[in-house]
PDB file of C-alpha atoms in Angstrom:
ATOM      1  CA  UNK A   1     -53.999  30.901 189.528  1.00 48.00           C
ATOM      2  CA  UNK A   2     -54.643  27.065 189.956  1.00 65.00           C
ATOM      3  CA  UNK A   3     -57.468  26.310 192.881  1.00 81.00           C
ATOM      4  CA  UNK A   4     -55.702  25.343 195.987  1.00 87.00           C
ATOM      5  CA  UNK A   5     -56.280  21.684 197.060  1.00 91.00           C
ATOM      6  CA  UNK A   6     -55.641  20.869 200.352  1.00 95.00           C
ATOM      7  CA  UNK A   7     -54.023  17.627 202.196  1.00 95.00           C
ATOM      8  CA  UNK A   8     -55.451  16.400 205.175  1.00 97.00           C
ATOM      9  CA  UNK A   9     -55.157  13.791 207.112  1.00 97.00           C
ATOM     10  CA  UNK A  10     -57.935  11.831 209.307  1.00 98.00           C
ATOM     11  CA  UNK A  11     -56.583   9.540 212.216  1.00 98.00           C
ATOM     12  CA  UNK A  12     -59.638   7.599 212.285  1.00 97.00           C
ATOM     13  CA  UNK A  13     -60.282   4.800 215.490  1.00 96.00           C
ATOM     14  CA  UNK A  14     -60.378   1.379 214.568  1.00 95.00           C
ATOM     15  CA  UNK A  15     -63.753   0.455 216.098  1.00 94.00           C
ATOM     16  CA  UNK A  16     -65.657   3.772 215.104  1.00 95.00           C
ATOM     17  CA  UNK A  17     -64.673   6.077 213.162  1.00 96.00           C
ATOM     18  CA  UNK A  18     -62.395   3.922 210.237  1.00 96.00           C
ATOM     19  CA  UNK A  19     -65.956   1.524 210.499  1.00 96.00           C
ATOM     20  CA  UNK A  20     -67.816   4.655 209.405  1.00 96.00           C
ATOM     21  CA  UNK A  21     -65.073   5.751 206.540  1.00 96.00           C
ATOM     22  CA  UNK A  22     -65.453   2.268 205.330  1.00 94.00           C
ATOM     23  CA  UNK A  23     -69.566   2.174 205.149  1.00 95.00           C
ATOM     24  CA  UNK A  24     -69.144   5.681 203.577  1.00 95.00           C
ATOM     25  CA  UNK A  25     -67.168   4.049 200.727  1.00 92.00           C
ATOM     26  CA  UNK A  26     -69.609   1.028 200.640  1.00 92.00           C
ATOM     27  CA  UNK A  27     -72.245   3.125 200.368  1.00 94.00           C
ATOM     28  CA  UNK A  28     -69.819   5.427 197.319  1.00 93.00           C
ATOM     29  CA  UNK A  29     -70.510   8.602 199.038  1.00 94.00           C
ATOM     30  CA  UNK A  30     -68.686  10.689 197.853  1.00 91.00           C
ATOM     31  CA  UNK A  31     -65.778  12.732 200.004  1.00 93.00           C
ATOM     32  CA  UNK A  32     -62.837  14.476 199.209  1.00 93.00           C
ATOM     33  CA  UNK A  33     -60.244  12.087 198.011  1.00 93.00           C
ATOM     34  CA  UNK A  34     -57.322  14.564 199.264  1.00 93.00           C
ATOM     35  CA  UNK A  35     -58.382  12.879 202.857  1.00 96.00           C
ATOM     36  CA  UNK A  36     -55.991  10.941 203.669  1.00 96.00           C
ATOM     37  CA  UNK A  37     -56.928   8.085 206.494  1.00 96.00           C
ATOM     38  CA  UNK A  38     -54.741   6.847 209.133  1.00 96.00           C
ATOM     39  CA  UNK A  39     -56.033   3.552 210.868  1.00 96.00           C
ATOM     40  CA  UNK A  40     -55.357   3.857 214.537  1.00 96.00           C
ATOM     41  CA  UNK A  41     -56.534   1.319 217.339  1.00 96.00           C
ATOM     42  CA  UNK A  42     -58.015   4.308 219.527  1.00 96.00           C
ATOM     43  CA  UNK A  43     -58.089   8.272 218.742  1.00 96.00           C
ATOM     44  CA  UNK A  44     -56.637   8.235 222.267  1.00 95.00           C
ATOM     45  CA  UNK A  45     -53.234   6.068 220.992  1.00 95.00           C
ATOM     46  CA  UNK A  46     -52.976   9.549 218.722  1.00 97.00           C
ATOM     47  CA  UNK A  47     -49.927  11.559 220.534  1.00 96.00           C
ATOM     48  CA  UNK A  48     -49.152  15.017 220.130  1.00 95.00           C
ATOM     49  CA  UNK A  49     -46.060  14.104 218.073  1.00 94.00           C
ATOM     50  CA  UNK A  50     -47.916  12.209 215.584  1.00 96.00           C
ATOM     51  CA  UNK A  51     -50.136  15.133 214.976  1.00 96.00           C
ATOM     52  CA  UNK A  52     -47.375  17.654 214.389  1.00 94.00           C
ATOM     53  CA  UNK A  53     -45.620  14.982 212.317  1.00 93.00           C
ATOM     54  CA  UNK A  54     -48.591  15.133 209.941  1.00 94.00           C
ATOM     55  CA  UNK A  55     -47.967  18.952 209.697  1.00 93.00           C
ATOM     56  CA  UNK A  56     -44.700  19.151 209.273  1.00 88.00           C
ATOM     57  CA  UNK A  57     -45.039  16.496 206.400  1.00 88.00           C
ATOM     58  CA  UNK A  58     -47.409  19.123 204.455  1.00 89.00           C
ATOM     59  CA  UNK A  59     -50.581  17.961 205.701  1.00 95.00           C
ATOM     60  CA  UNK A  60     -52.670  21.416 205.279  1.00 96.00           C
ATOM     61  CA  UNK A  61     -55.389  20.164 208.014  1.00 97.00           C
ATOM     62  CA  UNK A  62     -55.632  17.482 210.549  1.00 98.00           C
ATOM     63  CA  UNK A  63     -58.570  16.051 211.959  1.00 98.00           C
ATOM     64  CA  UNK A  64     -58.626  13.276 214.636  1.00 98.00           C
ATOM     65  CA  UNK A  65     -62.062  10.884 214.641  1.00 97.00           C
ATOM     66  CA  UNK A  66     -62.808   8.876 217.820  1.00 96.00           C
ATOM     67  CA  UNK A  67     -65.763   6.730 219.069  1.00 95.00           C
ATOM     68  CA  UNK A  68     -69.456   8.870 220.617  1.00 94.00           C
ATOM     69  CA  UNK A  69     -68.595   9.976 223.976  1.00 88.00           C
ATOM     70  CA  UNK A  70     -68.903   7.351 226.456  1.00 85.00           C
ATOM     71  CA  UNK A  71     -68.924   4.365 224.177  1.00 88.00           C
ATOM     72  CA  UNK A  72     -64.916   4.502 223.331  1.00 89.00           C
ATOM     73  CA  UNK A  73     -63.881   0.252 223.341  1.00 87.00           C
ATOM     74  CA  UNK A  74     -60.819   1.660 225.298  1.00 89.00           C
ATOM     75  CA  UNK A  75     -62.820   3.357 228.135  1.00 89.00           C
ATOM     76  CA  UNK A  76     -61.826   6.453 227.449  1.00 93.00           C
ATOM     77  CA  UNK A  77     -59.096   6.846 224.761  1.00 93.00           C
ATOM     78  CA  UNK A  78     -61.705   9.493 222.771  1.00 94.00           C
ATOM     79  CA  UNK A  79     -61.470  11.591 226.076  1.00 95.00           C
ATOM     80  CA  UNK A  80     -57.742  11.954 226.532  1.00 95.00           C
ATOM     81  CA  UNK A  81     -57.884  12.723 222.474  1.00 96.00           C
ATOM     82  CA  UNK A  82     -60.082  15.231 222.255  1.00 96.00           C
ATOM     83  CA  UNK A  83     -58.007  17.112 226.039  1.00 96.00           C
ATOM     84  CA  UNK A  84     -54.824  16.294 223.101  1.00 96.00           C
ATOM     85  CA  UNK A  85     -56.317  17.771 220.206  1.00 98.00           C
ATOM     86  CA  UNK A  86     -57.660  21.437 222.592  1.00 97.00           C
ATOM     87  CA  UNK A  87     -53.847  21.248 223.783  1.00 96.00           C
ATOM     88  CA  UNK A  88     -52.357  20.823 220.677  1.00 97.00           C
ATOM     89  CA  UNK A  89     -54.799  23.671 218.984  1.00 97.00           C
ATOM     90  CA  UNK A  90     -53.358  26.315 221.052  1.00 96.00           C
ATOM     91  CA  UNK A  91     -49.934  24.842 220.225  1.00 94.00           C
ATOM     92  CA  UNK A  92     -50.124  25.596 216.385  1.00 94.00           C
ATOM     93  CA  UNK A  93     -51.591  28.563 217.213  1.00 93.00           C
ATOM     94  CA  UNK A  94     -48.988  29.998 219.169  1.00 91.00           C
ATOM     95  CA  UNK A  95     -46.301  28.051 216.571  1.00 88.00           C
ATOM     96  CA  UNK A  96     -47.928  30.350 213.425  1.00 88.00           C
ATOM     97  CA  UNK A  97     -49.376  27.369 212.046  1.00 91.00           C
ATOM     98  CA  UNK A  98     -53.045  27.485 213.385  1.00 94.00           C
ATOM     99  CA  UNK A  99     -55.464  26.230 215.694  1.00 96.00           C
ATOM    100  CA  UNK A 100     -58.294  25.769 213.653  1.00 97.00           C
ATOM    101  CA  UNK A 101     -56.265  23.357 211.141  1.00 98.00           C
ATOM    102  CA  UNK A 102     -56.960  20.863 213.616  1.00 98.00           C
ATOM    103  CA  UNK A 103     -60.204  18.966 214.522  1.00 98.00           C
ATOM    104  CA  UNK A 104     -61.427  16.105 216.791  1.00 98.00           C
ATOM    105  CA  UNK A 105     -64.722  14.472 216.131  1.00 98.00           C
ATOM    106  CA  UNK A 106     -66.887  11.565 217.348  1.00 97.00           C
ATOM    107  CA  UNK A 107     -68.542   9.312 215.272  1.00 96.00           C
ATOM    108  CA  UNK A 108     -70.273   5.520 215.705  1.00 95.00           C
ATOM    109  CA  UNK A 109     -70.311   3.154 212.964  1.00 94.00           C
ATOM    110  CA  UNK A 110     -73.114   3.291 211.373  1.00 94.00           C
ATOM    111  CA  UNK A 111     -72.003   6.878 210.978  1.00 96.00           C
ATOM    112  CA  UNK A 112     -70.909   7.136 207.028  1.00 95.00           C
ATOM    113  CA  UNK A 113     -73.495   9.474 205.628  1.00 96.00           C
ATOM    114  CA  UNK A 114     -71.890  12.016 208.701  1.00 97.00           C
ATOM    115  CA  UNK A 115     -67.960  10.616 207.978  1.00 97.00           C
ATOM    116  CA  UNK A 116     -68.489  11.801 204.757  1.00 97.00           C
ATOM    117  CA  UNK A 117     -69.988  14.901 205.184  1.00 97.00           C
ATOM    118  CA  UNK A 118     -66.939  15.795 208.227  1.00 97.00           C
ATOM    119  CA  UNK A 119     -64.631  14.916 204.853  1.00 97.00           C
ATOM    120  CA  UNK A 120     -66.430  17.653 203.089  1.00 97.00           C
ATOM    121  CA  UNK A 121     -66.797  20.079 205.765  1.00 97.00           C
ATOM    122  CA  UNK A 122     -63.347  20.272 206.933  1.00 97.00           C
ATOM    123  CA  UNK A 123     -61.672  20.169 203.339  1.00 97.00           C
ATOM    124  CA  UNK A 124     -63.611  22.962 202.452  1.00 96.00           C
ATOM    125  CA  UNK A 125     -62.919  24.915 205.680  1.00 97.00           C
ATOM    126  CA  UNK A 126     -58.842  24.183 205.344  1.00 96.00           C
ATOM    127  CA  UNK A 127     -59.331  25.004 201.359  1.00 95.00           C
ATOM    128  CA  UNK A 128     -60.636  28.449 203.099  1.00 94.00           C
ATOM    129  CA  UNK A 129     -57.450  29.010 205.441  1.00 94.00           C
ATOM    130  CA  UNK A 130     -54.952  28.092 202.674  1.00 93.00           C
ATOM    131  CA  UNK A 131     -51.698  25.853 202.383  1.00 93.00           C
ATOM    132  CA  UNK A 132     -49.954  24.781 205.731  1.00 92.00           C
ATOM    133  CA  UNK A 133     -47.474  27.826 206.358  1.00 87.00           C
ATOM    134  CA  UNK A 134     -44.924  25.206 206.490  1.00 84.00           C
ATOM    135  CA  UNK A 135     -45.934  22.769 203.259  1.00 70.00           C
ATOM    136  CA  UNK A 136     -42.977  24.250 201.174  1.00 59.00           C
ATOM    137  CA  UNK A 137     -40.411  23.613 204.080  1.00 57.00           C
ATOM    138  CA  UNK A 138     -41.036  19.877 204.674  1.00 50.00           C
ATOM    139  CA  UNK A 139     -40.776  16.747 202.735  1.00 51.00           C
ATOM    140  CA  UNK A 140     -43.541  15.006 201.000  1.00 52.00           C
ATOM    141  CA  UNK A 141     -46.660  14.029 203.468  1.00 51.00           C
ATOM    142  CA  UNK A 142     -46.554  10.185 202.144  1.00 49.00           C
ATOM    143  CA  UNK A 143     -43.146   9.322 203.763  1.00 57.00           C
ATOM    144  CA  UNK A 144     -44.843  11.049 207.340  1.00 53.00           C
ATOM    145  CA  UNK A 145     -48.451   9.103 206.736  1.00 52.00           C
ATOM    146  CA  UNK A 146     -46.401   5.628 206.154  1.00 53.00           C
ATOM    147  CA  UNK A 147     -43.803   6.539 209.234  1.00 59.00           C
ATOM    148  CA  UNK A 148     -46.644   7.467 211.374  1.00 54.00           C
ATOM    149  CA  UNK A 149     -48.710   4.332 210.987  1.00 55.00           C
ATOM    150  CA  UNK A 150     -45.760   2.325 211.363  1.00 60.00           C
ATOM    151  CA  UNK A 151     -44.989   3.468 214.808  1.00 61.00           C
ATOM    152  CA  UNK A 152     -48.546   3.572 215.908  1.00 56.00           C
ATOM    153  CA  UNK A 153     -49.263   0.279 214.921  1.00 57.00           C
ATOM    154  CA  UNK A 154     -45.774  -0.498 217.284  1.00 54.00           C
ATOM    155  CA  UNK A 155     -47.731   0.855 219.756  1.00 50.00           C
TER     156      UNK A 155
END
């Protein structure tokens, strides 16, 4: 039996956490290249739709990356995300899908070392839990990543 290799897809705030994705790469540390990186202009622009679109478009995990606590550029956008992301959790869980597929984190910056090391830890933890129960059912997760960013960059 071929390893499994999971999909997963990190919204990632503009001012934060996609600056710390980026130094990771400067710096060629090396992460999981199943990650798959959604630029969005504050975790808290991330709805619960956009989340579930993600898994229904065969993303095996999700994880949503905001600004520290306190030092979000939209006051509190990384607050409202991480009350989403609890919400949502319980949502997959009582769906079939599960709870723990999902993740919200807070990173600064300067943070790449730590982006890159969140890359690693939650591949390996969804690589754990197995495919998405739903993978097989639902189109390919490119045509959900590319519809996704459209409409939050809309936003």
């Amino acid at each position: 039996m071929e390893k499994f290799e999971p999909v997963v897809v990190a919204f990632c705030c503009h001012y934060c956490a996609y600056t710390a994705a980026d130094m990771a790469g400067s710096l060629r540390l090396c992460y999981p290249a199943n990650v798959k990186i959604v630029r969005v202009p504050c975790s808290g622009k991330v709805d619960t739709i956009h989340i579930l679109k993600a898994f229904e478009g065969g993303a095996d995990g999700v994880y949503v990356a905001g600004c520290m606590e306190g030092d979000c550029h939209f006051k509190n956008g990384n607050v409202r995300a991480a009350k989403r992301v609890r919400y949502i959790q319980k949502l997959l869980d009582d769906i079939g899908i599960g709870g723990q597929r999902l993740e919200m984190v807070n990173l600064s910056a300067g943070m790449g070392e730590r982006f890159a090391e969140i890359a690693r830890q939650i591949t390996e933890k969804i690589r754990k839990l197995g495919p998405n129960p739903i993978r097989n059912l639902t189109g390919p997760l490119s045509e959900a990543a590319v519809q996704i960013s459209k409409e939050l960059q809309l936003q």
